[in-house]
Coordinates of N, CA and C in Angstrom, one line a residue:
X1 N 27.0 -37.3 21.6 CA 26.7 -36.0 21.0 C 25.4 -35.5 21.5
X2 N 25.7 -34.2 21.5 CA 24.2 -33.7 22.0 C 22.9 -33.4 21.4
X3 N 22.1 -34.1 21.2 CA 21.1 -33.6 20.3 C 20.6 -32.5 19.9
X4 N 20.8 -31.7 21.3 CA 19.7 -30.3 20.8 C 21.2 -29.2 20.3
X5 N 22.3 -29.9 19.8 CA 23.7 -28.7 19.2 C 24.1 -29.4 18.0
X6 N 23.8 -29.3 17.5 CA 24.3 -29.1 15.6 C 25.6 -28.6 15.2
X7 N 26.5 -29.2 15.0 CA 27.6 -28.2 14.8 C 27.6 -27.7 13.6
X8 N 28.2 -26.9 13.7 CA 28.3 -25.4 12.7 C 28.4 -26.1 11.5
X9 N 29.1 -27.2 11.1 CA 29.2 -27.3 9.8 C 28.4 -28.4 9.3
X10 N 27.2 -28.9 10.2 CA 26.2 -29.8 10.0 C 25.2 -28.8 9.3
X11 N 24.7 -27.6 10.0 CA 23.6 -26.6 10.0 C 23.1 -26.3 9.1
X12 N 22.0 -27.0 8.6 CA 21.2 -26.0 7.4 C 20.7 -24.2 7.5
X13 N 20.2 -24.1 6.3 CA 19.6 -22.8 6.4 C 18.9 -22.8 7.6
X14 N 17.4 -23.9 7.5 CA 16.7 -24.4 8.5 C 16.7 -24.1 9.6
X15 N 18.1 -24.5 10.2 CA 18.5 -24.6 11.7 C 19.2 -22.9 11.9
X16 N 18.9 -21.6 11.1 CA 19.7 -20.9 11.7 C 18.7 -20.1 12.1
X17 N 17.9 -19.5 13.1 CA 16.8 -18.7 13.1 C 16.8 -17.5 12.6
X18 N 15.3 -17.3 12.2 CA 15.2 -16.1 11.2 C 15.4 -14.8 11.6
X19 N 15.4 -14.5 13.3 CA 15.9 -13.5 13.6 C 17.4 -13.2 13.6
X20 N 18.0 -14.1 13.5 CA 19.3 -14.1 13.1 C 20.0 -13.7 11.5
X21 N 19.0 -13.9 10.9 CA 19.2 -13.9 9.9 C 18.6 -12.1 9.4
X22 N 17.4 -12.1 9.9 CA 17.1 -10.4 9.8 C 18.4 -9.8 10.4
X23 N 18.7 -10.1 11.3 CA 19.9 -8.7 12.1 C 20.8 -8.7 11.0
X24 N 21.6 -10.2 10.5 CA 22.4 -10.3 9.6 C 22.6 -9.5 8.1
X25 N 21.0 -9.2 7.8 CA 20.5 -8.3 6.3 C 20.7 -7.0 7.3
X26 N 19.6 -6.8 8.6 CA 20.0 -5.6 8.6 C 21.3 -4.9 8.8
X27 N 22.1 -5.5 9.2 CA 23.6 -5.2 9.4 C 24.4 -4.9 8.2
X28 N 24.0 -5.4 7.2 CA 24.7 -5.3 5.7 C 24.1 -3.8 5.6
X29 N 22.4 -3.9 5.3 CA 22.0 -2.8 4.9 C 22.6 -1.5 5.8
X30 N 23.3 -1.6 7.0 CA 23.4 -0.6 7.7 C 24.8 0.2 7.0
X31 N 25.6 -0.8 6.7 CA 27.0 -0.9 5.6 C 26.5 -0.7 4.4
X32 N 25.8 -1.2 3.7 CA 25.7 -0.8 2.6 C 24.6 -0.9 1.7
X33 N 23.9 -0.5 2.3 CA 22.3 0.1 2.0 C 22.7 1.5 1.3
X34 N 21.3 2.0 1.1 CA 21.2 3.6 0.4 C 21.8 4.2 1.2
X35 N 22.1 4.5 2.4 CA 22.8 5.6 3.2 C 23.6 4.5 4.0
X36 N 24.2 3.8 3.7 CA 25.1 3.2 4.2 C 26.6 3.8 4.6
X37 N 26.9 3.2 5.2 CA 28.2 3.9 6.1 C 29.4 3.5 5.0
X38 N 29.5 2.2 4.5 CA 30.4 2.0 3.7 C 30.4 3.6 2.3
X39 N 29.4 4.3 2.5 CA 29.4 5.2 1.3 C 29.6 6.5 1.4
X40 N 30.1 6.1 3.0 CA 30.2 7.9 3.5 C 32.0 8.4 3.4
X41 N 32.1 9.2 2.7 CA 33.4 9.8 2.1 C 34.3 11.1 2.6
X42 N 33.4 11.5 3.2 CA 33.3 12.6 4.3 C 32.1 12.9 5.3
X43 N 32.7 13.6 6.9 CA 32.0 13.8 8.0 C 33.1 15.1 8.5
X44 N 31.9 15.7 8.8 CA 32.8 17.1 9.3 C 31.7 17.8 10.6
X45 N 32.2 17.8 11.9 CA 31.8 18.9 12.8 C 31.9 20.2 12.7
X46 N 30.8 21.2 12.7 CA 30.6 22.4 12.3 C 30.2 22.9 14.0
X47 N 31.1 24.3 14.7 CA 30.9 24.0 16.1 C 30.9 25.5 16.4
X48 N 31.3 26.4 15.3 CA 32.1 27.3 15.4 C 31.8 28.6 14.6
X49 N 31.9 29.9 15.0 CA 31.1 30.9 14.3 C 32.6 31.0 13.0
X50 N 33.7 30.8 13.3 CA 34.6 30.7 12.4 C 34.6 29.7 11.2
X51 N 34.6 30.5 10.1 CA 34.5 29.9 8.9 C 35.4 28.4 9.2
X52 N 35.2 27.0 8.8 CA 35.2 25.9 9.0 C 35.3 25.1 7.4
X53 N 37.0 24.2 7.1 CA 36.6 23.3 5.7 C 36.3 22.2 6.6
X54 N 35.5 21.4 5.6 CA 35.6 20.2 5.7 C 36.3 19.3 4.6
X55 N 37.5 18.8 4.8 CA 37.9 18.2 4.1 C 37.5 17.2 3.6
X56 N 37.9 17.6 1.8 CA 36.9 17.3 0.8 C 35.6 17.4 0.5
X57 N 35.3 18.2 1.0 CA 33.6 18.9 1.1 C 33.9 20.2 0.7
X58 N 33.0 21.0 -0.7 CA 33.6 22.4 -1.0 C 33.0 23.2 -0.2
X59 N 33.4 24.6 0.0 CA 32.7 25.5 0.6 C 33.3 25.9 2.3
X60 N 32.7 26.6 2.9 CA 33.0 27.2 4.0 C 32.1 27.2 4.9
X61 N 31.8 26.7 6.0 CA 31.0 26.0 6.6 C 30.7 26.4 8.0
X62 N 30.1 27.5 8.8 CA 30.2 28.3 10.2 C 28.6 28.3 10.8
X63 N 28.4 28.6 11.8 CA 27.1 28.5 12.9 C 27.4 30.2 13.2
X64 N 26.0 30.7 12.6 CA 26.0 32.3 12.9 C 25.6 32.4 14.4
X65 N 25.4 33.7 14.5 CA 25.2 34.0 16.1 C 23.9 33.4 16.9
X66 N 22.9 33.7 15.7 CA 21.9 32.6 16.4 C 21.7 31.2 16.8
X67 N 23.0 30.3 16.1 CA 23.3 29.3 16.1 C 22.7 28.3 15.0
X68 N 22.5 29.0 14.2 CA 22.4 28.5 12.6 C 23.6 28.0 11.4
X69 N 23.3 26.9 11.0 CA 24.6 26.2 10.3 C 24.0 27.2 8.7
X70 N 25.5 27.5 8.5 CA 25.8 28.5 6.8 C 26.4 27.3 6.6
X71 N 26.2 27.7 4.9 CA 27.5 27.4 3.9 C 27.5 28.4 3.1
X72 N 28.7 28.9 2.5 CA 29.2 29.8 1.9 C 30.3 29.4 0.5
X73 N 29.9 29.0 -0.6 CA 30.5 28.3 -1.5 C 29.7 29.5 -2.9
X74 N 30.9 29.0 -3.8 CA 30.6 29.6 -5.0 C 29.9 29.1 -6.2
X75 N 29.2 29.4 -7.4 CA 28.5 28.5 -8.3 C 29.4 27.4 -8.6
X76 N 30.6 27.6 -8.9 CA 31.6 26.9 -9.4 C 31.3 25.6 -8.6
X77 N 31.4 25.7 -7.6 CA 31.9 24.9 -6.1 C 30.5 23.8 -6.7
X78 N 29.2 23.6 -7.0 CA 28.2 22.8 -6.9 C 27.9 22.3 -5.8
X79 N 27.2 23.3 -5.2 CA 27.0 23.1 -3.8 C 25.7 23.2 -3.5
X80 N 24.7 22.6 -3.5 CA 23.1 22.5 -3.5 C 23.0 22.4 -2.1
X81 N 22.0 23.3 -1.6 CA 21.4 22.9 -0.6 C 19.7 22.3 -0.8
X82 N 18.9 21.3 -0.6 CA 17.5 21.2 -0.8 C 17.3 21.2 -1.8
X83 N 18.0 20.9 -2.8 CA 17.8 21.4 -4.2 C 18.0 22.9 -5.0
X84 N 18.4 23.9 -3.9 CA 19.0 25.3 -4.5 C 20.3 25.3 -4.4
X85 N 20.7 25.8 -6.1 CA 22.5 25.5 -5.4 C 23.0 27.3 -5.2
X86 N 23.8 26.9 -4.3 CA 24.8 28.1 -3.6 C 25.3 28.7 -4.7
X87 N 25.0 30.0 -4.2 CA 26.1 31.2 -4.5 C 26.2 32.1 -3.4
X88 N 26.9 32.1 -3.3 CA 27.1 32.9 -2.1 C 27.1 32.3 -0.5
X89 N 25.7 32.5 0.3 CA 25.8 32.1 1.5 C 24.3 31.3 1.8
X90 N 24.2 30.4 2.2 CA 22.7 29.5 2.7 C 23.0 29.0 4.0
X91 N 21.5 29.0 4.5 CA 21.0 28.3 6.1 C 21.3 27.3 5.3
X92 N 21.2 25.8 6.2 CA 21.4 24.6 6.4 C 21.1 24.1 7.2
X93 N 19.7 24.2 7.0 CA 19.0 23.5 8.5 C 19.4 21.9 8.8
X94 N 18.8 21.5 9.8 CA 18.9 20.0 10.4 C 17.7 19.5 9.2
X95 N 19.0 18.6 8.9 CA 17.7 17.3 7.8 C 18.1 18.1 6.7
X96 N 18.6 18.7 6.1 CA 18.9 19.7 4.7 C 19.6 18.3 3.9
X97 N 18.8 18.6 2.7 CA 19.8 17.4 1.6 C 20.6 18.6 0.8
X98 N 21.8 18.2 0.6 CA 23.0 18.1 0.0 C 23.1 17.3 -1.2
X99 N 23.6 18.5 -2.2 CA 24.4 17.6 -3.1 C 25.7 18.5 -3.5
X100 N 26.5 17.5 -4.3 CA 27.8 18.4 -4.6 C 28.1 17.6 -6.1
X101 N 29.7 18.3 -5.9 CA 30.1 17.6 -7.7 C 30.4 16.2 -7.7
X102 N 30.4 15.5 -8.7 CA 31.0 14.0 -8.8 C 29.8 13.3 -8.3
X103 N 28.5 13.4 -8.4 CA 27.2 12.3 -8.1 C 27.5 12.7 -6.4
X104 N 27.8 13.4 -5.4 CA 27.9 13.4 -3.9 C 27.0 13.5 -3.4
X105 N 26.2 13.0 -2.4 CA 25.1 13.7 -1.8 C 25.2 13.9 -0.6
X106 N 24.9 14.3 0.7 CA 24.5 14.0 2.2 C 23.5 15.1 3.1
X107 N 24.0 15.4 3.8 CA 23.3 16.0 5.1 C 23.3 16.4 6.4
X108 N 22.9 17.3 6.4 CA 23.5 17.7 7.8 C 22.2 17.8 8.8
X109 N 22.6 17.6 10.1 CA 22.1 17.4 11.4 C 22.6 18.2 12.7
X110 N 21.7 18.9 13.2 CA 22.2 19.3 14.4 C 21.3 20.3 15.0
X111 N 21.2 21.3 15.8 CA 20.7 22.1 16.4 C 21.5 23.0 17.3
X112 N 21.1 24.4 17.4 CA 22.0 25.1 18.7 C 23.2 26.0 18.7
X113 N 23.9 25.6 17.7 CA 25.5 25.6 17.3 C 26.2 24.7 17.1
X114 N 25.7 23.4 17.5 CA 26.9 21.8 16.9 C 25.7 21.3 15.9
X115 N 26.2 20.9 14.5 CA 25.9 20.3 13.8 C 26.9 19.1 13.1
X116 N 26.5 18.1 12.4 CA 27.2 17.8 11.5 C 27.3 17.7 10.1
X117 N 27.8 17.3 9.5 CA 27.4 16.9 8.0 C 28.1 16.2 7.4
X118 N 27.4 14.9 6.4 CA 27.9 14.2 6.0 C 27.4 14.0 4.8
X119 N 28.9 13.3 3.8 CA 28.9 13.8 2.9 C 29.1 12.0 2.1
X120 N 28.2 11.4 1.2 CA 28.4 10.1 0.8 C 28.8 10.3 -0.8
X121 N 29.3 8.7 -1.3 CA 29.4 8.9 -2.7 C 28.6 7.8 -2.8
X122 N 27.6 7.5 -3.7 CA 27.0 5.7 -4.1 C 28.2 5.1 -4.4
X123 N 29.0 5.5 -5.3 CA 30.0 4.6 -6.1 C 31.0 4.2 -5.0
X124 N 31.2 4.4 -4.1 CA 32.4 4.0 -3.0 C 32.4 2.6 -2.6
X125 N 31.0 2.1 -2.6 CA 31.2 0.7 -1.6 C 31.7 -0.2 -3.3
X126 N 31.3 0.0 -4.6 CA 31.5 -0.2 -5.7 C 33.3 -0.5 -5.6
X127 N 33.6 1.0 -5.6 CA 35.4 1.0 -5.5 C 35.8 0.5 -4.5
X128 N 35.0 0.4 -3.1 CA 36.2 -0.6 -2.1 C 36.7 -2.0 -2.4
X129 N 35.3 -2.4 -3.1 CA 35.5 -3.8 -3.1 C 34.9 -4.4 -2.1
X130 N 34.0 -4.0 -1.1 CA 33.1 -4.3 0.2 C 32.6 -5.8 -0.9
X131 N 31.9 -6.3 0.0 CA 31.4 -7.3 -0.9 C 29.9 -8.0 0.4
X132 N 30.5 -8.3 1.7 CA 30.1 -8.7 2.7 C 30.5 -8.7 3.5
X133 N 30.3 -9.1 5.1 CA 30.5 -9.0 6.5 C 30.9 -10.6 6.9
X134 N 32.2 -10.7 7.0 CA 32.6 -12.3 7.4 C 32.2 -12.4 8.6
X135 N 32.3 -13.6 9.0 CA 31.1 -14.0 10.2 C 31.9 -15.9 10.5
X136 N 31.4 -15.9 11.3 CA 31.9 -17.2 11.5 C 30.2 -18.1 11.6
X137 N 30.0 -19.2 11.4 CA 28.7 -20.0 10.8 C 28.4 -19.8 12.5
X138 N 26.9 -19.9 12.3 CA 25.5 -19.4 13.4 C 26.1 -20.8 14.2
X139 N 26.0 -20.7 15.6 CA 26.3 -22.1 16.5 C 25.7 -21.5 17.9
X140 N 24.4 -22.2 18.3 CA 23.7 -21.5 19.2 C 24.9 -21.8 20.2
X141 N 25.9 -22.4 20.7 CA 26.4 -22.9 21.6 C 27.1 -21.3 22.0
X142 N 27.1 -20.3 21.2 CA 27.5 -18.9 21.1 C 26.1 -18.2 21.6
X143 N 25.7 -18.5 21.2 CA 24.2 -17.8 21.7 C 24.2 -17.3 23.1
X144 N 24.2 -16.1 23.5 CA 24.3 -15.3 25.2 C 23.0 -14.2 25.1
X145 N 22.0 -14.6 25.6 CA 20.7 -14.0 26.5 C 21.5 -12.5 27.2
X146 N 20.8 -11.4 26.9 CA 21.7 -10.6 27.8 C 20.0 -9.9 28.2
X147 N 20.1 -8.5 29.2 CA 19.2 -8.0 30.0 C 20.1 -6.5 30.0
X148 N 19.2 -5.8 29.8 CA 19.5 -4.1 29.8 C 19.3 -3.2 30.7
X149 N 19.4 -2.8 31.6 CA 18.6 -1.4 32.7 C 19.4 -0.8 32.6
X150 N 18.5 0.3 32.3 CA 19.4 2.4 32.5 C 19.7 2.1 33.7
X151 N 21.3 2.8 33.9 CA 21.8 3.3 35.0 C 20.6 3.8 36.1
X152 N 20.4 4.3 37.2 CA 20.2 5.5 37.6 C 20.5 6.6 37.7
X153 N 19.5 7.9 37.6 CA 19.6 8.6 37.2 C 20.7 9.0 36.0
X154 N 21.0 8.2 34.9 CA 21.6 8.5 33.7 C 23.1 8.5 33.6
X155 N 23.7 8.1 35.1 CA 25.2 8.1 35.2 C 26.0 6.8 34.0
X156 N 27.0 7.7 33.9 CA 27.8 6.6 33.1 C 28.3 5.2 33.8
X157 N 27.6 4.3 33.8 CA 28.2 3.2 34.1 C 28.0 1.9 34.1
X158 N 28.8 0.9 33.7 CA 29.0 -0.5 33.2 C 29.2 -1.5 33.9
X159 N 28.6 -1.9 34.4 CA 28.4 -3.2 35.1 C 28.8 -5.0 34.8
X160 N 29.6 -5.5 35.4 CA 29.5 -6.8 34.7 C 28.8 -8.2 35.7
X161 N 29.5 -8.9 36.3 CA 28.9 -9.7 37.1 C 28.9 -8.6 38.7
X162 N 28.1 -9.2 39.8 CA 28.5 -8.1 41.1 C 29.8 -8.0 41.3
X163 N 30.5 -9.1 41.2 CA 31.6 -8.6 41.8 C 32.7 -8.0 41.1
X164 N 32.0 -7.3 39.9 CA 32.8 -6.4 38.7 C 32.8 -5.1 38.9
X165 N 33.9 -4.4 39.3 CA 34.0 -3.1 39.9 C 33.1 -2.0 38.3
X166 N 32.7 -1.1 38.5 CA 32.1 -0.2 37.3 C 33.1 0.4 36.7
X167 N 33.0 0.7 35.4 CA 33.8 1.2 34.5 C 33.4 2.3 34.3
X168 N 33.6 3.3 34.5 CA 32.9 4.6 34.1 C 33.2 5.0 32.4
X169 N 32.8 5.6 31.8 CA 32.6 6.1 30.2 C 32.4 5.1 29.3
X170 N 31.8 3.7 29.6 CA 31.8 2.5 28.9 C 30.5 2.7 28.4
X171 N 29.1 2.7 28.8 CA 27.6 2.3 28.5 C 27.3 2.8 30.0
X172 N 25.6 2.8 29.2 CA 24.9 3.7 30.7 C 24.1 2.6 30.7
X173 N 24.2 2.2 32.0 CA 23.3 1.1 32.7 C 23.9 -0.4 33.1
X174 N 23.5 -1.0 33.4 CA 24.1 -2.6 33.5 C 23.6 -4.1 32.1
X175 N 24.8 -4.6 32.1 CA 24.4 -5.6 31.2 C 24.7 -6.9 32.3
X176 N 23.9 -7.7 32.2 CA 24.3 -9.2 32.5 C 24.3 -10.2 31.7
X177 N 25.3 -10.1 30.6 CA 24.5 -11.4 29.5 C 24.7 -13.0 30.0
X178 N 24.1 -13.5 30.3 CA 24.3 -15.1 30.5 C 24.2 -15.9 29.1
X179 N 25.4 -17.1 29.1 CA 24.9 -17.8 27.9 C 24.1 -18.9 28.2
X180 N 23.7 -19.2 26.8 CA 22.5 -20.5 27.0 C 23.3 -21.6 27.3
X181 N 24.7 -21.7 26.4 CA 25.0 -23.1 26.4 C 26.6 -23.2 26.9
X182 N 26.9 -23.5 27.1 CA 28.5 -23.7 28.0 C 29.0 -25.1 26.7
X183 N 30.7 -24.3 26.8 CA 31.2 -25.7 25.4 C 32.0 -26.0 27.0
X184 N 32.3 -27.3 26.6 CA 33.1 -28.3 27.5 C 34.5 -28.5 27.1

């Protein structure tokens, strides 16, 4: 047996490093933190000087001439922008908080004429039943070292060993990951 490999079902806490263990929290929190993905209920692109729904999102939603994101919703509708709620018609700048009916909150993002907006509920990751991120137990013998460089000049493309032809629309730049440990 090899000393310096512990198999997966020997491994204490101890033996799993703590950077491994931060990515692991932060990866939850990325799912299901305060703006977590697991909580988002709707996402709608806004592109278009034509009135736009976003399904399940109330209101009417267009980029004026200047390239400014509206919404257009009624009191009924509970449509806050920043904390003012709509009647009628509001800007929606980039970074604008959102709220709507049923505890909803989100936000929209963008500049120019493309924006987006997204729309979360807290209670959702509650009703999925999310719970955690299965994983198979830490085994450095998985462990692969990789190395990053931008493309040149910004072109799309993916690199594997040399003698791996490029993949164009994959990642911009090259990866080489080498692993540490080879299983037999």
């Amino acid at each position: 047996m090899d000393p310096d490999h512990v198999p997966s079902h020997q491994q204490t806490a101890s033996s799993v490093p703590a950077d491994y263990e931060a990515w692991r929290k932060a990866r939850w929190d990325e799912i299901a933190g305060p703006n977590g993905k697991a909580k988002v209920v709707a996402n709608g692109r806004v592109t278009a000087r034509d009135a736009h729904v976003i399904p399940g999102v109330p209101g009417q939603w267009r980029i004026t001439e200047a390239g400014a994101l509206t919404v257009s919703a009624a009191a009924a509708d509970s449509v806050t922008v920043n904390g003012e709620a709509v009647n009628g018609t509001a800007e929606v700048s980039s970074g604008s908080s959102l709220t709507f009916s049923g505890d909803r909150v989100g936000f929209a993002g963008g500049a120019g004429g493309f924006y987006g907006v997204v729309v979360m509920d807290h209670e959702a990751l509650a009703r999925s039943g999310l719970s955690g991120i299965d994983t198979y137990p830490y085994d450095p013998a998985w462990v692969c070292e990789g190395e990053y460089r931008a493309a040149p000049g910004g072109s799309p493309d993916r690199r594997g060993p040399p003698d791996d032809p490029p993949q164009h629309g994959s990642h911009l730049g090259t990866r080489r990951p080498r692993c540490l440990h080879q299983r037999h």
